[in-house]
Tab-separated table of C-alpha atoms in Angstrom:
chain	number	residue	atom	x	y	z
A	1	MET	CA	91.959	96.137	181.386
A	2	ARG	CA	89.309	96.175	183.834
A	3	LYS	CA	87.147	99.660	184.303
A	4	PHE	CA	87.604	101.806	187.258
A	5	THR	CA	84.787	101.349	189.174
A	6	ILE	CA	82.550	103.604	192.031
A	7	ARG	CA	83.773	101.124	194.370
A	8	ASP	CA	87.512	101.286	193.101
A	9	LEU	CA	87.449	104.969	193.411
A	10	THR	CA	85.713	104.806	196.816
A	11	LEU	CA	88.538	102.489	197.871
A	12	ALA	CA	91.035	104.584	196.588
A	13	ALA	CA	89.664	107.642	198.534
A	14	VAL	CA	89.572	105.463	201.836
A	15	VAL	CA	92.991	104.136	201.319
A	16	ALA	CA	94.424	108.133	200.355
A	17	ALA	CA	92.721	109.431	203.766
A	18	VAL	CA	94.096	106.460	205.739
A	19	TYR	CA	97.650	106.696	204.793
A	20	PHE	CA	97.446	110.403	205.287
A	21	VAL	CA	96.243	110.349	208.835
A	22	LEU	CA	98.389	107.314	209.451
A	23	THR	CA	101.480	109.277	208.336
A	24	MET	CA	100.925	112.829	209.665
A	25	GLY	CA	99.080	112.043	213.293
A	26	LEU	CA	101.722	109.442	214.409
A	27	PRO	CA	104.568	110.530	216.656
A	28	LEU	CA	107.085	109.220	214.458
A	29	PRO	CA	109.389	111.372	211.943
A	30	PRO	CA	107.871	111.303	208.741
A	31	TYR	CA	110.638	112.873	206.911
A	32	HIS	CA	114.497	112.720	207.372
A	33	GLY	CA	116.632	110.310	208.170
A	34	ILE	CA	115.020	107.022	209.426
A	35	GLN	CA	111.475	107.220	208.149
A	36	LEU	CA	109.115	105.051	209.809
A	37	ARG	CA	106.128	105.825	208.096
A	38	VAL	CA	103.555	103.050	209.912
A	39	ALA	CA	101.281	103.777	206.799
A	40	GLU	CA	104.190	102.409	204.393
A	41	ALA	CA	102.764	98.595	205.400
A	42	MET	CA	99.922	99.956	203.475
A	43	THR	CA	102.077	99.609	200.160
A	44	VAL	CA	101.662	95.744	200.177
A	45	LEU	CA	97.635	96.855	199.658
A	46	PRO	CA	98.207	96.908	195.751
A	47	PHE	CA	98.918	93.054	195.807
A	48	LEU	CA	95.432	92.301	196.841
A	49	TYR	CA	93.552	95.320	195.724
A	50	PRO	CA	95.129	97.112	192.509
A	51	ALA	CA	92.623	100.100	193.275
A	52	ALA	CA	94.412	100.917	196.362
A	53	THR	CA	97.216	102.517	194.139
A	54	PRO	CA	95.844	105.878	193.082
A	55	GLY	CA	94.694	106.216	196.929
A	56	LEU	CA	98.307	105.555	197.813
A	57	PHE	CA	99.916	108.005	195.304
A	58	ILE	CA	97.432	110.683	196.457
A	59	GLY	CA	97.955	109.869	199.985
A	60	CYS	CA	101.947	110.206	199.761
A	61	ILE	CA	101.575	113.002	197.569
A	62	LEU	CA	99.375	115.329	200.465
A	63	VAL	CA	101.585	113.930	202.970
A	64	ASN	CA	104.784	115.129	200.953
A	65	LEU	CA	103.226	118.610	200.581
A	66	ALA	CA	104.602	119.122	204.122
A	67	SER	CA	108.002	117.741	202.932
A	68	PRO	CA	111.157	119.865	204.466
A	69	PHE	CA	112.534	118.651	200.935
A	70	GLY	CA	110.007	120.731	199.196
A	71	LEU	CA	108.821	120.244	195.540
A	72	VAL	CA	111.193	117.800	194.762
A	73	ASP	CA	110.103	115.132	197.521
A	74	VAL	CA	106.719	116.101	196.604
A	75	VAL	CA	107.286	114.827	192.982
A	76	MET	CA	110.212	112.062	193.345
A	77	GLY	CA	108.728	110.790	196.650
A	78	SER	CA	105.485	110.184	195.760
A	79	LEU	CA	106.442	108.809	192.324
A	80	ALA	CA	108.583	106.184	194.211
A	81	THR	CA	105.428	105.026	196.005
A	82	LEU	CA	103.610	105.005	192.572
A	83	LEU	CA	106.188	102.741	190.640
A	84	ALA	CA	106.795	100.427	194.264
A	85	CYS	CA	102.361	99.880	194.042
A	86	LEU	CA	102.531	99.256	190.002
A	87	MET	CA	105.508	96.781	190.858
A	88	THR	CA	103.574	94.743	193.757
A	89	GLN	CA	100.420	94.364	191.673
A	90	ARG	CA	102.609	92.360	189.526
A	91	VAL	CA	103.750	90.572	192.341
A	92	ARG	CA	102.542	86.640	192.562
A	93	ASN	CA	103.960	85.894	196.122
A	94	ARG	CA	102.852	87.469	199.203
A	95	TRP	CA	105.903	87.409	200.669
A	96	LEU	CA	107.576	89.495	197.772
A	97	ALA	CA	104.566	91.993	197.931
A	98	PRO	CA	106.700	94.333	200.469
A	99	LEU	CA	109.575	94.025	198.252
A	100	PRO	CA	109.130	96.987	195.718
A	101	PRO	CA	108.020	99.622	198.247
A	102	VAL	CA	111.375	98.994	200.323
A	103	LEU	CA	113.721	99.111	197.030
A	104	CYS	CA	111.760	101.928	195.355
A	105	ASN	CA	111.635	103.953	198.628
A	106	ALA	CA	115.323	103.387	199.525
A	107	ALA	CA	116.914	104.211	195.905
A	108	ILE	CA	114.414	107.039	194.990
A	109	VAL	CA	113.836	108.844	198.387
A	110	GLY	CA	117.164	108.121	199.481
A	111	ALA	CA	118.641	110.139	196.252
A	112	THR	CA	116.037	112.601	197.083
A	113	ILE	CA	116.819	113.385	200.364
A	114	ALA	CA	120.948	113.434	199.463
A	115	TRP	CA	119.980	115.471	196.672
A	116	SER	CA	118.534	117.986	198.718
A	117	THR	CA	120.862	118.301	201.655
A	118	THR	CA	124.000	118.222	199.597
A	119	GLY	CA	122.892	120.862	196.772
A	120	GLY	CA	122.806	118.448	193.779
A	121	PHE	CA	125.292	115.712	192.564
A	122	GLY	CA	128.552	116.896	193.660
A	123	ALA	CA	131.738	114.828	195.575
A	124	ALA	CA	129.000	114.792	199.107
A	125	PHE	CA	126.156	113.185	197.249
A	126	TRP	CA	127.573	109.682	196.947
A	127	PRO	CA	128.096	109.139	200.764
A	128	ALA	CA	125.340	110.929	201.745
A	129	TYR	CA	123.466	108.803	199.100
A	130	ALA	CA	124.536	105.536	200.804
A	131	LEU	CA	123.514	106.680	204.396
A	132	ASN	CA	120.004	107.697	203.193
A	133	ALA	CA	119.212	105.183	200.998
A	134	PHE	CA	120.142	102.697	203.837
A	135	THR	CA	118.214	104.450	206.359
A	136	VAL	CA	115.233	105.000	204.337
A	137	GLY	CA	115.240	101.536	203.397
A	138	LEU	CA	115.726	100.090	206.833
A	139	GLY	CA	112.414	102.359	208.118
A	140	GLU	CA	110.491	101.218	204.916
A	141	LEU	CA	111.616	97.297	205.742
A	142	VAL	CA	110.463	97.493	209.094
A	143	ALA	CA	106.844	98.988	208.011
A	144	CYS	CA	106.531	96.900	205.107
A	145	TYR	CA	108.259	93.162	206.359
A	146	ALA	CA	106.891	93.952	209.847
A	147	LEU	CA	103.105	95.203	209.359
A	148	GLY	CA	102.306	94.261	205.475
A	149	PRO	CA	102.192	90.628	205.633
A	150	LEU	CA	100.227	90.847	209.107
A	151	LEU	CA	97.714	93.547	207.185
A	152	LEU	CA	97.654	90.964	204.204
A	153	HIS	CA	96.776	88.619	206.161
A	154	VAL	CA	93.826	89.986	208.270
A	155	LEU	CA	92.365	91.283	204.929
A	156	GLU	CA	92.530	87.907	202.926
A	157	ARG	CA	91.064	86.053	206.086
A	158	ASN	CA	87.968	88.581	206.714
A	159	THR	CA	85.189	87.554	204.710
A	160	TYR	CA	83.937	91.258	204.003
A	161	PHE	CA	87.299	92.445	202.920
A	162	ARG	CA	88.211	89.342	200.912
A	163	GLY	CA	84.855	89.591	199.093
A	164	LEU	CA	86.474	93.106	198.008
A	165	ILE	CA	89.608	91.561	195.989
A	166	PRO	CA	88.570	91.663	192.526
A	167	ALA	CA	87.497	87.840	190.916
A	168	HIS	CA	90.896	88.142	188.275
A	169	ARG	CA	93.272	88.927	191.740
A	170	GLN	CA	91.757	86.100	193.540
A	171	GLU	CA	93.002	83.599	190.699
A	172	ALA	CA	95.980	85.624	189.853
A	173	ILE	CA	97.471	85.176	193.645
A	174	GLY	CA	95.791	81.720	193.896
A	175	LEU	CA	92.903	82.456	196.409
A	176	VAL	CA	90.574	80.794	194.380
A	177	ARG	CA	91.247	78.293	191.359
A	178	ALA	CA	90.630	79.714	187.785
A	179	SER	CA	87.511	78.508	186.493
A	180	ASN	CA	88.371	75.818	183.755
A	181	PRO	CA	86.157	75.430	180.953
A	182	ALA	CA	85.288	71.806	180.024
């Protein structure tokens, strides 16, 4: 396991701040039905930068503190992001990197909204869950698949940001060839 460095901590802090500002600063609905959080495109960052995971988790916690669904959304919504980021770190194909955030948020946030709006796991929960999982997943799909691959492409092509990708991660995703001791 790699040591978490000051550079990693700085990256995580910047990612948390940008996630918060993009979510709270843009005039798009960050809660309810179709949640089109542009900042969710950033959930592909752990594909290149595993150190972005804690930043996305903290940023999501901060945003969810304002959620109308209360503490359950702070916990469950933030855990959905954390789980998605941990899964994204393990993805080897850049086109699959947006998939964990879409699936995790659709399932977990959809259930959280349904549970909060119906008062628990009664008969009304399942139709509400189906609707909310669909709408949250749709918003996540738009943010992650429309903007996520573009973000990855720009970061991989930019000399500065490419240099910030850990060497072990560059090898894992095929940006550089693994050194072969003879």
